Short mmCIF file of N, CA and C in Angstrom, two decimals:
data_model
loop_
_atom_site.label_atom_id
_atom_site.label_comp_id
_atom_site.label_asym_id
_atom_site.label_seq_id
_atom_site.Cartn_x
_atom_site.Cartn_y
_atom_site.Cartn_z
N UNK A 1 -163.67 98.81 179.19
CA UNK A 1 -164.24 97.48 179.18
C UNK A 1 -165.28 97.37 180.28
N UNK A 2 -166.48 97.04 179.86
CA UNK A 2 -167.52 96.58 180.78
C UNK A 2 -168.07 97.64 181.73
N UNK A 3 -168.09 98.89 181.29
CA UNK A 3 -168.71 99.95 182.09
C UNK A 3 -170.23 99.87 181.87
N UNK A 4 -170.85 98.90 182.52
CA UNK A 4 -172.28 98.63 182.29
C UNK A 4 -173.08 98.79 183.58
N UNK A 5 -174.39 98.80 183.40
CA UNK A 5 -175.31 98.90 184.53
C UNK A 5 -175.16 97.72 185.48
N UNK A 6 -174.73 96.58 184.96
CA UNK A 6 -174.58 95.39 185.80
C UNK A 6 -173.26 95.39 186.59
N UNK A 7 -172.25 96.12 186.11
CA UNK A 7 -170.93 96.00 186.71
C UNK A 7 -170.39 97.28 187.33
N UNK A 8 -170.94 98.44 187.02
CA UNK A 8 -170.33 99.70 187.45
C UNK A 8 -171.36 100.62 188.08
N UNK A 9 -171.78 100.26 189.28
CA UNK A 9 -172.73 101.07 190.04
C UNK A 9 -172.18 101.26 191.45
N UNK A 10 -172.67 102.25 192.17
CA UNK A 10 -172.20 102.42 193.56
C UNK A 10 -172.45 101.17 194.40
N UNK A 11 -173.53 100.45 194.11
CA UNK A 11 -173.85 99.24 194.88
C UNK A 11 -172.93 98.07 194.51
N UNK A 12 -172.59 97.94 193.25
CA UNK A 12 -171.80 96.79 192.77
C UNK A 12 -170.29 97.04 192.91
N UNK A 13 -169.82 98.15 192.36
CA UNK A 13 -168.40 98.51 192.41
C UNK A 13 -168.29 100.01 192.60
N UNK A 14 -168.24 100.43 193.85
CA UNK A 14 -168.18 101.86 194.16
C UNK A 14 -166.97 102.53 193.51
N UNK A 15 -165.83 101.86 193.54
CA UNK A 15 -164.64 102.45 192.92
C UNK A 15 -164.87 102.74 191.43
N UNK A 16 -165.53 101.83 190.76
CA UNK A 16 -165.83 102.04 189.35
C UNK A 16 -166.76 103.23 189.18
N UNK A 17 -167.84 103.25 189.93
CA UNK A 17 -168.80 104.35 189.83
C UNK A 17 -168.12 105.69 190.11
N UNK A 18 -167.23 105.71 191.08
CA UNK A 18 -166.52 106.95 191.41
C UNK A 18 -165.60 107.41 190.28
N UNK A 19 -165.12 106.48 189.46
CA UNK A 19 -164.20 106.82 188.37
C UNK A 19 -164.90 107.22 187.08
N UNK A 20 -166.19 107.00 187.00
CA UNK A 20 -166.91 107.27 185.75
C UNK A 20 -166.70 108.69 185.23
N UNK A 21 -166.77 109.73 186.08
CA UNK A 21 -166.54 111.08 185.53
C UNK A 21 -165.18 111.23 184.85
N UNK A 22 -164.14 110.64 185.40
CA UNK A 22 -162.81 110.70 184.77
C UNK A 22 -162.78 109.95 183.45
N UNK A 23 -163.44 108.81 183.42
CA UNK A 23 -163.49 108.01 182.19
C UNK A 23 -164.29 108.75 181.12
N UNK A 24 -165.41 109.35 181.50
CA UNK A 24 -166.22 110.11 180.55
C UNK A 24 -165.40 111.27 179.98
N UNK A 25 -164.68 111.98 180.83
CA UNK A 25 -163.85 113.10 180.38
C UNK A 25 -162.81 112.62 179.37
N UNK A 26 -162.13 111.53 179.70
CA UNK A 26 -161.10 110.98 178.82
C UNK A 26 -161.71 110.57 177.47
N UNK A 27 -162.79 109.80 177.51
CA UNK A 27 -163.43 109.33 176.29
C UNK A 27 -163.89 110.51 175.43
N UNK A 28 -164.48 111.51 176.05
CA UNK A 28 -164.94 112.70 175.32
C UNK A 28 -163.78 113.40 174.63
N UNK A 29 -162.66 113.56 175.35
CA UNK A 29 -161.50 114.25 174.79
C UNK A 29 -160.87 113.47 173.64
N UNK A 30 -160.69 112.17 173.81
CA UNK A 30 -160.03 111.40 172.74
C UNK A 30 -160.96 111.17 171.55
N UNK A 31 -162.25 111.07 171.81
CA UNK A 31 -163.21 110.95 170.71
C UNK A 31 -163.14 112.21 169.84
N UNK A 32 -163.05 113.38 170.47
CA UNK A 32 -162.97 114.64 169.73
C UNK A 32 -161.71 114.72 168.87
N UNK A 33 -160.69 113.97 169.27
CA UNK A 33 -159.42 113.94 168.51
C UNK A 33 -159.40 112.81 167.48
N UNK A 34 -160.50 112.09 167.35
CA UNK A 34 -160.60 111.06 166.34
C UNK A 34 -160.09 109.68 166.75
N UNK A 35 -159.92 109.45 168.04
CA UNK A 35 -159.44 108.15 168.50
C UNK A 35 -160.48 107.06 168.25
N UNK A 36 -160.00 105.86 167.99
CA UNK A 36 -160.87 104.70 167.86
C UNK A 36 -161.24 104.24 169.27
N UNK A 37 -162.53 104.17 169.55
CA UNK A 37 -163.00 103.73 170.85
C UNK A 37 -163.80 102.44 170.64
N UNK A 38 -163.43 101.41 171.39
CA UNK A 38 -164.13 100.13 171.33
C UNK A 38 -164.60 99.79 172.74
N UNK A 39 -165.84 99.47 172.86
CA UNK A 39 -166.45 99.11 174.14
C UNK A 39 -166.61 97.60 174.24
N UNK A 40 -166.90 97.14 175.46
CA UNK A 40 -167.27 95.74 175.63
C UNK A 40 -168.30 95.64 176.75
N UNK A 41 -169.04 94.56 176.71
CA UNK A 41 -169.96 94.20 177.79
C UNK A 41 -169.53 92.83 178.29
N UNK A 42 -169.73 92.58 179.58
CA UNK A 42 -169.15 91.37 180.16
C UNK A 42 -170.16 90.31 180.59
N UNK A 43 -171.26 90.74 181.10
CA UNK A 43 -172.22 89.82 181.69
C UNK A 43 -172.92 89.03 180.58
N UNK A 44 -173.04 87.71 180.72
CA UNK A 44 -173.76 86.93 179.70
C UNK A 44 -175.13 87.55 179.40
N UNK A 45 -175.46 87.58 178.13
CA UNK A 45 -176.72 88.15 177.63
C UNK A 45 -176.79 89.67 177.72
N UNK A 46 -175.68 90.32 178.09
CA UNK A 46 -175.72 91.79 178.09
C UNK A 46 -175.58 92.31 176.67
N UNK A 47 -176.06 93.52 176.47
CA UNK A 47 -176.12 94.14 175.14
C UNK A 47 -175.57 95.57 175.23
N UNK A 48 -175.30 96.19 174.09
CA UNK A 48 -174.77 97.55 174.10
C UNK A 48 -175.62 98.53 174.92
N UNK A 49 -176.92 98.35 174.96
CA UNK A 49 -177.79 99.25 175.74
C UNK A 49 -177.50 99.18 177.23
N UNK A 50 -176.76 98.15 177.68
CA UNK A 50 -176.40 98.02 179.10
C UNK A 50 -175.23 98.92 179.49
N UNK A 51 -174.53 99.49 178.52
CA UNK A 51 -173.43 100.41 178.83
C UNK A 51 -174.01 101.62 179.54
N UNK A 52 -173.29 102.13 180.53
CA UNK A 52 -173.77 103.28 181.28
C UNK A 52 -174.17 104.41 180.33
N UNK A 53 -175.32 105.03 180.56
CA UNK A 53 -175.79 106.08 179.65
C UNK A 53 -174.77 107.19 179.41
N UNK A 54 -173.99 107.58 180.42
CA UNK A 54 -173.01 108.65 180.22
C UNK A 54 -171.84 108.21 179.34
N UNK A 55 -171.72 106.91 179.10
CA UNK A 55 -170.66 106.38 178.24
C UNK A 55 -171.23 105.72 176.99
N UNK A 56 -172.43 106.09 176.61
CA UNK A 56 -173.05 105.50 175.43
C UNK A 56 -172.13 105.64 174.22
N UNK A 57 -171.89 104.55 173.53
CA UNK A 57 -171.04 104.62 172.33
C UNK A 57 -171.64 105.57 171.29
N UNK A 58 -170.77 106.29 170.61
CA UNK A 58 -171.19 107.15 169.51
C UNK A 58 -171.51 106.27 168.31
N UNK A 59 -172.22 106.83 167.36
CA UNK A 59 -172.55 106.09 166.14
C UNK A 59 -171.28 105.53 165.51
N UNK A 60 -171.32 104.25 165.19
CA UNK A 60 -170.19 103.60 164.54
C UNK A 60 -169.14 103.02 165.48
N UNK A 61 -169.23 103.31 166.77
CA UNK A 61 -168.25 102.73 167.71
C UNK A 61 -168.65 101.30 168.03
N UNK A 62 -167.68 100.41 167.95
CA UNK A 62 -167.91 98.98 168.12
C UNK A 62 -168.11 98.62 169.59
N UNK A 63 -169.00 97.65 169.83
CA UNK A 63 -169.20 97.09 171.16
C UNK A 63 -168.98 95.59 171.05
N UNK A 64 -167.97 95.10 171.77
CA UNK A 64 -167.70 93.66 171.79
C UNK A 64 -168.71 92.96 172.70
N UNK A 65 -169.17 91.80 172.32
CA UNK A 65 -170.12 91.05 173.15
C UNK A 65 -169.39 90.45 174.36
N UNK A 66 -170.12 89.80 175.26
CA UNK A 66 -169.45 89.13 176.38
C UNK A 66 -168.46 88.08 175.85
N UNK A 67 -167.19 88.30 176.09
CA UNK A 67 -166.14 87.42 175.57
C UNK A 67 -165.30 86.76 176.65
N UNK A 68 -165.48 87.14 177.89
CA UNK A 68 -164.59 86.67 178.93
C UNK A 68 -163.54 87.73 179.21
N UNK A 69 -162.54 87.38 180.01
CA UNK A 69 -161.59 88.39 180.46
C UNK A 69 -160.62 88.91 179.40
N UNK A 70 -160.36 88.17 178.35
CA UNK A 70 -159.45 88.62 177.30
C UNK A 70 -160.27 88.96 176.06
N UNK A 71 -160.37 90.24 175.77
CA UNK A 71 -161.23 90.69 174.68
C UNK A 71 -160.68 90.35 173.30
N UNK A 72 -159.45 89.83 173.23
CA UNK A 72 -158.90 89.39 171.95
C UNK A 72 -159.38 87.99 171.57
N UNK A 73 -159.71 87.18 172.57
CA UNK A 73 -160.12 85.80 172.31
C UNK A 73 -161.53 85.78 171.74
N UNK A 74 -161.70 85.07 170.64
CA UNK A 74 -162.99 84.93 169.96
C UNK A 74 -163.56 86.24 169.44
N UNK A 75 -162.66 87.18 169.11
CA UNK A 75 -163.13 88.44 168.52
C UNK A 75 -162.19 88.83 167.38
N UNK A 76 -162.59 89.87 166.67
CA UNK A 76 -161.74 90.40 165.60
C UNK A 76 -161.00 91.64 166.07
N UNK A 77 -160.79 91.78 167.38
CA UNK A 77 -160.17 92.97 167.95
C UNK A 77 -158.79 93.24 167.35
N UNK A 78 -157.94 92.23 167.29
CA UNK A 78 -156.59 92.44 166.74
C UNK A 78 -156.67 92.92 165.29
N UNK A 79 -157.48 92.28 164.49
CA UNK A 79 -157.62 92.67 163.08
C UNK A 79 -158.14 94.10 162.97
N UNK A 80 -159.15 94.43 163.77
CA UNK A 80 -159.71 95.79 163.74
C UNK A 80 -158.63 96.82 164.06
N UNK A 81 -157.87 96.58 165.11
CA UNK A 81 -156.82 97.53 165.51
C UNK A 81 -155.75 97.66 164.43
N UNK A 82 -155.30 96.54 163.91
CA UNK A 82 -154.25 96.57 162.88
C UNK A 82 -154.75 97.18 161.58
N UNK A 83 -155.97 96.87 161.19
CA UNK A 83 -156.54 97.45 159.97
C UNK A 83 -156.65 98.97 160.06
N UNK A 84 -156.85 99.49 161.27
CA UNK A 84 -156.97 100.93 161.48
C UNK A 84 -155.61 101.59 161.73
N UNK A 85 -154.54 100.78 161.76
CA UNK A 85 -153.20 101.33 161.99
C UNK A 85 -152.93 101.71 163.43
N UNK A 86 -153.69 101.15 164.34
CA UNK A 86 -153.52 101.45 165.76
C UNK A 86 -152.22 100.84 166.27
N UNK A 87 -151.43 101.63 166.97
CA UNK A 87 -150.16 101.16 167.55
C UNK A 87 -150.20 101.13 169.07
N UNK A 88 -151.07 101.96 169.66
CA UNK A 88 -151.17 102.09 171.11
C UNK A 88 -152.59 101.81 171.56
N UNK A 89 -152.72 100.98 172.59
CA UNK A 89 -154.01 100.64 173.18
C UNK A 89 -154.06 101.24 174.59
N UNK A 90 -155.13 101.98 174.88
CA UNK A 90 -155.37 102.47 176.23
C UNK A 90 -156.49 101.60 176.79
N UNK A 91 -156.18 100.84 177.82
CA UNK A 91 -157.15 99.88 178.38
C UNK A 91 -157.72 100.41 179.68
N UNK A 92 -159.04 100.52 179.73
CA UNK A 92 -159.74 100.93 180.95
C UNK A 92 -160.89 99.96 181.16
N UNK A 93 -161.21 99.69 182.42
CA UNK A 93 -162.31 98.78 182.66
C UNK A 93 -162.63 98.57 184.12
N UNK A 94 -163.68 97.78 184.34
CA UNK A 94 -164.22 97.57 185.68
C UNK A 94 -163.58 96.39 186.42
N UNK A 95 -162.74 95.64 185.75
CA UNK A 95 -162.12 94.49 186.40
C UNK A 95 -160.61 94.52 186.17
N UNK A 96 -159.91 95.22 187.03
CA UNK A 96 -158.46 95.36 186.88
C UNK A 96 -157.77 94.00 186.87
N UNK A 97 -158.25 93.09 187.71
CA UNK A 97 -157.58 91.81 187.88
C UNK A 97 -157.99 90.78 186.82
N UNK A 98 -158.92 91.11 185.95
CA UNK A 98 -159.30 90.16 184.90
C UNK A 98 -159.26 90.84 183.53
N UNK A 99 -160.32 91.49 183.13
CA UNK A 99 -160.40 92.05 181.77
C UNK A 99 -159.27 93.02 181.45
N UNK A 100 -159.00 93.95 182.34
CA UNK A 100 -157.94 94.93 182.07
C UNK A 100 -156.59 94.22 182.00
N UNK A 101 -156.31 93.36 182.95
CA UNK A 101 -155.04 92.62 182.99
C UNK A 101 -154.86 91.75 181.75
N UNK A 102 -155.82 90.90 181.46
CA UNK A 102 -155.67 89.94 180.37
C UNK A 102 -155.68 90.60 179.00
N UNK A 103 -156.58 91.54 178.79
CA UNK A 103 -156.63 92.21 177.49
C UNK A 103 -155.37 93.04 177.27
N UNK A 104 -154.91 93.73 178.29
CA UNK A 104 -153.67 94.52 178.17
C UNK A 104 -152.46 93.65 177.90
N UNK A 105 -152.37 92.54 178.62
CA UNK A 105 -151.23 91.64 178.41
C UNK A 105 -151.24 91.07 177.00
N UNK A 106 -152.39 90.66 176.51
CA UNK A 106 -152.47 90.14 175.14
C UNK A 106 -152.10 91.22 174.14
N UNK A 107 -152.59 92.44 174.35
CA UNK A 107 -152.25 93.54 173.44
C UNK A 107 -150.73 93.73 173.39
N UNK A 108 -150.08 93.71 174.54
CA UNK A 108 -148.62 93.86 174.58
C UNK A 108 -147.93 92.70 173.87
N UNK A 109 -148.40 91.49 174.10
CA UNK A 109 -147.80 90.32 173.45
C UNK A 109 -147.99 90.35 171.93
N UNK A 110 -149.02 91.05 171.48
CA UNK A 110 -149.28 91.17 170.05
C UNK A 110 -148.56 92.37 169.43
N UNK A 111 -147.75 93.07 170.25
CA UNK A 111 -146.92 94.14 169.73
C UNK A 111 -147.46 95.55 169.88
N UNK A 112 -148.59 95.72 170.56
CA UNK A 112 -149.12 97.06 170.77
C UNK A 112 -148.45 97.68 172.00
N UNK A 113 -148.29 99.00 171.97
CA UNK A 113 -147.91 99.74 173.18
C UNK A 113 -149.19 99.80 174.00
N UNK A 114 -149.09 99.59 175.31
CA UNK A 114 -150.28 99.55 176.16
C UNK A 114 -150.16 100.58 177.28
N UNK A 115 -151.22 101.35 177.45
CA UNK A 115 -151.33 102.31 178.54
C UNK A 115 -152.55 101.92 179.36
N UNK A 116 -152.37 101.83 180.68
CA UNK A 116 -153.47 101.49 181.59
C UNK A 116 -153.56 102.58 182.65
N UNK A 117 -154.42 103.57 182.45
CA UNK A 117 -154.56 104.64 183.45
C UNK A 117 -155.11 104.09 184.76
N UNK A 118 -154.44 104.38 185.85
CA UNK A 118 -154.85 103.87 187.15
C UNK A 118 -156.26 104.33 187.50
N UNK A 119 -156.61 105.56 187.14
CA UNK A 119 -157.94 106.04 187.47
C UNK A 119 -158.97 105.69 186.40
N UNK A 120 -158.65 104.69 185.59
CA UNK A 120 -159.60 104.19 184.60
C UNK A 120 -159.82 102.70 184.75
N UNK A 121 -159.46 102.15 185.92
CA UNK A 121 -159.70 100.73 186.18
C UNK A 121 -160.08 100.57 187.64
N UNK A 122 -160.84 99.55 187.92
CA UNK A 122 -161.28 99.30 189.28
C UNK A 122 -161.47 97.80 189.47
N UNK A 123 -161.91 97.43 190.66
CA UNK A 123 -162.15 96.02 190.97
C UNK A 123 -163.24 95.94 192.02
N UNK A 124 -163.62 94.72 192.36
CA UNK A 124 -164.66 94.55 193.38
C UNK A 124 -164.22 95.09 194.73
N UNK A 125 -162.96 94.94 195.06
CA UNK A 125 -162.46 95.39 196.36
C UNK A 125 -161.08 95.97 196.20
N UNK A 126 -160.45 96.23 197.32
CA UNK A 126 -159.10 96.77 197.32
C UNK A 126 -158.16 95.70 196.81
N UNK A 127 -157.24 96.08 195.96
CA UNK A 127 -156.24 95.15 195.48
C UNK A 127 -154.87 95.77 195.70
N UNK A 128 -153.87 94.95 196.03
CA UNK A 128 -152.55 95.49 196.34
C UNK A 128 -151.88 96.08 195.11
N UNK A 129 -151.06 97.07 195.35
CA UNK A 129 -150.32 97.68 194.26
C UNK A 129 -149.18 96.76 193.85
N UNK A 130 -149.00 96.64 192.56
CA UNK A 130 -147.88 95.85 192.06
C UNK A 130 -146.83 96.76 191.45
N UNK A 131 -146.93 98.06 191.77
CA UNK A 131 -145.98 99.02 191.24
C UNK A 131 -144.65 98.86 191.97
N UNK A 132 -143.55 98.68 191.22
CA UNK A 132 -142.24 98.54 191.86
C UNK A 132 -141.86 99.79 192.64
N UNK A 133 -141.05 99.65 193.70
CA UNK A 133 -140.61 100.82 194.46
C UNK A 133 -139.93 101.83 193.54
N UNK A 134 -140.22 103.10 193.78
CA UNK A 134 -139.59 104.16 192.99
C UNK A 134 -140.31 104.51 191.71
N UNK A 135 -141.37 103.76 191.37
CA UNK A 135 -142.14 104.03 190.15
C UNK A 135 -143.52 104.53 190.57
N UNK A 136 -143.94 105.65 190.02
CA UNK A 136 -145.25 106.20 190.33
C UNK A 136 -146.27 105.69 189.32
N UNK A 137 -147.44 105.26 189.79
CA UNK A 137 -148.48 104.85 188.83
C UNK A 137 -148.89 106.04 187.97
N UNK A 138 -149.20 105.80 186.70
CA UNK A 138 -149.64 106.84 185.79
C UNK A 138 -151.10 107.14 186.03
N UNK A 139 -151.40 108.39 186.21
CA UNK A 139 -152.79 108.83 186.37
C UNK A 139 -153.11 109.76 185.22
N UNK A 140 -154.35 109.72 184.77
CA UNK A 140 -154.77 110.59 183.68
C UNK A 140 -154.47 112.03 184.05
N UNK A 141 -153.88 112.74 183.10
CA UNK A 141 -153.60 114.14 183.30
C UNK A 141 -152.32 114.43 184.08
N UNK A 142 -151.59 113.41 184.50
CA UNK A 142 -150.36 113.66 185.25
C UNK A 142 -149.15 113.39 184.35
N UNK A 143 -148.09 114.06 184.66
CA UNK A 143 -146.84 113.82 183.93
C UNK A 143 -146.09 112.72 184.66
N UNK A 144 -145.59 111.76 183.94
CA UNK A 144 -144.84 110.65 184.52
C UNK A 144 -143.39 110.78 184.09
N UNK A 145 -142.50 110.88 185.07
CA UNK A 145 -141.09 111.04 184.75
C UNK A 145 -140.32 109.84 185.24
N UNK A 146 -139.41 109.38 184.41
CA UNK A 146 -138.53 108.27 184.81
C UNK A 146 -137.50 108.80 185.77
N UNK A 147 -137.09 107.94 186.69
CA UNK A 147 -136.06 108.35 187.64
C UNK A 147 -134.76 107.71 187.32
#
């Protein structure tokens, strides 16, 4: 969500810019496996061309317009996912405390399994961990074991 020239640069959100290589790797790998990838842009009047060039959507990949923090509101996102038989949503984005949080929560409330890779989300500044004691945050490429 919202990996654009306006929101994900070293000047605007360094953490986001630093994570772009990991996000590109993930998107490339899942695209090769046939995963449905949906992008979004956040800034009013932004367009698909504002998405970072290294994350340019492939032909046929949907780009949601600026919708606010919950990408399900005022969009056909739920219908698109259900029509494609999607059961699991992987949410990544430049605003952990807004778009990633709200869109992920709505997806879960609508019955989707939700995965939020820690190294696929960022924010304007440092934000406290809400991970309960004894639980390790999931990182792309790591094995997560229950204790």
